[in-house]
């Protein structure tokens, strides 16, 4: 669930939370701001609360912990999706947040193979949160064209379509890149479905992390998990 700042009126989030609690959901993911009211409701039900700040800082992590978060997801600048605005890489921000809180930390951003998992754990993370790698899975509904685009693409070729998002380089992405460089604010969010889901690469954007060079084939989710967690699976 997305967490607006306390004091804002978000009827949708509150409704989703109420229904989820009534249905006995025991794990919640909060994204962006710490909403103290929602946090209290979740903790009153003794549910597990995982919090992910879009732009992680030690101060934000400490606040989330003090308000009842059980796990912190730490997002590095390497990630796909909405890029943190502090421009700190995953393997720089992870130990910073690990040192700031006493609850488990999960690392995310550019983790596509077991080497990334191992590095995250060495730096103090107790779990990883993986996105881009699972786009290139058999089960993902993304177009096969999109999956092959990610396999073919290299990190050095990615373009910024805004301060919040990067994409593989195709017609619309190039146009958005030009607009961004010229100080305009393109609305690239509306272009996710054509590129990510439908494989219309010139009509949308394909948002990925910066470690795509190591993604070389489509695999099942089971095989991806086994590869990522090989050190922990007996």
XYZ file of C-alpha atoms in Angstrom:
234
model
C 0.000 0.000 0.000
C 1.159 3.536 -0.617
C 1.351 5.661 2.524
C 0.492 9.317 2.165
C 1.814 11.609 4.862
C -0.244 11.680 8.034
C -2.982 14.240 7.757
C -3.755 13.666 4.098
C -7.104 12.193 3.161
C -6.637 8.915 1.322
C -9.955 7.112 1.414
C -8.784 4.445 -1.020
C -5.774 3.402 1.088
C -7.843 3.383 4.251
C -10.539 1.266 2.610
C -7.986 -1.242 1.299
C -6.409 -1.456 4.747
C -9.754 -1.986 6.480
C -10.747 -4.793 4.111
C -7.312 -6.399 4.390
C -7.443 -6.397 8.169
C -10.973 -7.819 8.127
C -9.734 -10.628 5.852
C -6.911 -11.457 8.236
C -3.974 -10.302 6.116
C -0.852 -10.548 8.250
C 1.825 -8.796 6.166
C 1.707 -5.245 4.786
C 4.086 -3.274 2.591
C 4.117 0.493 3.011
C 5.752 2.585 0.290
C 7.065 6.141 0.547
C 5.966 8.183 3.563
C 5.508 6.979 7.125
C 1.799 7.282 7.840
C 1.578 7.048 11.619
C -2.167 6.475 11.640
C -1.988 3.521 9.237
C 1.089 2.135 10.963
C -0.766 2.126 14.308
C -3.752 0.331 12.817
C -1.553 -2.377 11.343
C 0.424 -2.866 14.530
C -2.778 -2.997 16.624
C -3.570 -6.182 14.671
C -0.066 -7.549 15.350
C 0.535 -7.748 11.607
C 4.008 -7.557 10.076
C 4.815 -4.171 8.582
C 7.468 -3.767 5.880
C 8.336 -0.193 4.942
C 10.066 1.100 1.830
C 11.065 4.738 1.534
C 11.309 5.815 -2.115
C 14.360 7.908 -1.270
C 15.891 6.200 1.759
C 17.649 8.124 4.510
C 18.790 7.167 8.000
C 16.286 9.611 9.488
C 13.364 8.137 7.569
C 14.393 4.589 8.478
C 14.624 5.478 12.161
C 11.188 7.099 12.036
C 9.679 4.021 10.392
C 11.257 1.808 13.030
C 10.012 3.999 15.864
C 6.477 3.859 14.441
C 6.442 0.062 14.339
C 8.008 -1.081 11.054
C 9.319 -4.639 11.374
C 11.479 -4.628 8.223
C 13.003 -1.817 6.160
C 13.485 -2.117 2.393
C 16.455 -0.018 1.304
C 16.310 1.182 -2.303
C 19.498 2.107 -4.140
C 19.919 4.359 -7.157
C 20.612 1.249 -9.244
C 16.959 0.204 -9.208
C 14.343 0.090 -11.933
C 11.031 1.839 -11.394
C 11.022 5.063 -9.379
C 14.632 6.081 -8.769
C 15.659 7.513 -5.376
C 16.526 11.187 -5.527
C 19.638 11.026 -3.360
C 21.602 9.214 -6.103
C 23.247 6.824 -3.642
C 23.965 3.349 -4.993
C 22.495 0.217 -3.454
C 25.742 -0.988 -1.955
C 26.416 2.405 -0.382
C 22.963 3.013 1.106
C 22.435 -0.523 2.454
C 25.172 -0.434 5.134
C 24.179 3.131 6.030
C 20.637 2.063 6.882
C 21.762 -1.216 8.473
C 23.836 0.845 10.910
C 20.943 3.229 11.587
C 18.257 0.751 12.700
C 17.914 -2.352 14.846
C 15.380 -4.149 12.657
C 16.113 -6.311 9.593
C 16.950 -4.579 6.331
C 16.200 -5.839 2.809
C 18.271 -4.532 -0.103
C 16.856 -3.627 -3.498
C 18.266 -2.079 -6.641
C 20.363 -3.839 -9.259
C 20.211 -7.300 -7.698
C 19.802 -9.757 -10.560
C 21.967 -12.735 -9.633
C 23.531 -14.518 -6.675
C 26.506 -12.156 -6.613
C 24.194 -9.259 -5.821
C 22.521 -11.295 -3.085
C 25.860 -12.210 -1.549
C 27.035 -8.601 -1.640
C 23.836 -7.403 0.037
C 24.222 -9.931 2.842
C 27.887 -9.068 3.370
C 26.829 -5.443 3.827
C 24.356 -6.399 6.538
C 21.070 -6.952 4.703
C 18.990 -9.922 5.814
C 16.992 -10.218 2.625
C 16.660 -8.888 -0.915
C 13.747 -7.375 -2.820
C 14.022 -8.141 -6.536
C 12.024 -6.652 -9.400
C 13.679 -6.398 -12.818
C 14.989 -9.966 -12.846
C 11.460 -11.324 -12.487
C 10.235 -9.363 -15.501
C 12.381 -11.745 -17.538
C 10.624 -14.822 -16.152
C 8.304 -17.317 -17.789
C 5.433 -16.378 -15.506
C 5.650 -12.606 -15.956
C 2.816 -11.291 -18.207
C 5.198 -8.858 -19.903
C 5.508 -9.319 -23.657
C 8.221 -11.674 -24.926
C 9.398 -8.696 -26.971
C 9.958 -6.762 -23.756
C 11.812 -9.659 -22.159
C 14.119 -10.010 -25.141
C 14.649 -6.242 -25.154
C 15.918 -6.440 -21.578
C 18.186 -9.371 -22.415
C 19.675 -7.500 -25.395
C 20.040 -4.155 -23.653
C 23.078 -2.956 -21.716
C 23.247 -0.612 -18.750
C 25.394 1.859 -20.690
C 22.567 2.319 -23.195
C 19.823 3.217 -20.718
C 18.372 6.719 -20.960
C 16.759 8.950 -18.349
C 13.186 9.814 -19.268
C 12.823 11.906 -16.110
C 14.632 12.335 -12.803
C 12.560 9.424 -11.517
C 12.912 6.827 -14.236
C 15.256 5.341 -16.832
C 14.416 3.162 -19.819
C 15.887 1.036 -22.552
C 16.474 3.280 -25.606
C 13.642 3.346 -28.121
C 11.661 6.021 -29.965
C 9.436 7.371 -27.176
C 12.148 6.959 -24.555
C 14.515 9.004 -26.704
C 11.879 11.712 -27.121
C 11.263 11.803 -23.363
C 15.012 11.902 -22.764
C 15.294 14.953 -24.990
C 12.412 16.666 -23.199
C 13.958 15.897 -19.820
C 17.359 17.240 -20.869
C 15.657 20.432 -22.033
C 13.978 21.027 -18.692
C 10.520 19.735 -19.549
C 8.562 17.331 -17.332
C 7.220 14.505 -19.497
C 4.485 12.259 -18.140
C 6.196 8.940 -18.764
C 3.973 7.074 -16.273
C 1.276 6.788 -18.950
C 3.779 4.998 -21.211
C 4.511 2.011 -18.974
C 1.814 -0.331 -20.240
C 2.734 -0.232 -23.964
C 6.424 -0.793 -23.341
C 6.444 -3.020 -20.264
C 3.393 -5.186 -20.886
C 2.518 -5.024 -24.573
C 6.000 -4.966 -26.070
C 5.339 -1.809 -28.112
C 8.845 -0.545 -27.488
C 8.597 2.605 -29.602
C 5.320 3.609 -27.934
C 6.324 3.147 -24.302
C 9.216 2.836 -21.908
C 10.870 -0.237 -20.395
C 11.970 0.641 -16.882
C 14.794 -1.558 -15.558
C 17.672 -1.550 -13.105
C 21.282 -0.883 -14.039
C 22.475 -4.500 -13.683
C 20.621 -5.824 -16.745
C 23.866 -6.931 -18.389
C 23.805 -10.087 -16.238
C 20.269 -11.053 -17.343
C 20.867 -13.393 -20.274
C 17.850 -15.688 -20.467
C 14.212 -16.188 -19.564
C 13.784 -18.592 -16.647
C 10.950 -19.772 -14.443
C 10.416 -17.932 -11.172
C 11.337 -21.131 -9.374
C 14.688 -21.304 -11.154
C 15.382 -17.628 -10.543
C 14.692 -18.009 -6.823
C 16.859 -21.127 -6.647
C 19.697 -19.244 -8.329
C 19.381 -16.168 -6.121
C 19.041 -18.185 -2.929
C 21.500 -21.005 -3.732
C 23.514 -20.235 -0.590
C 20.473 -20.743 1.606
C 18.676 -23.663 -0.044
C 19.737 -27.074 1.233
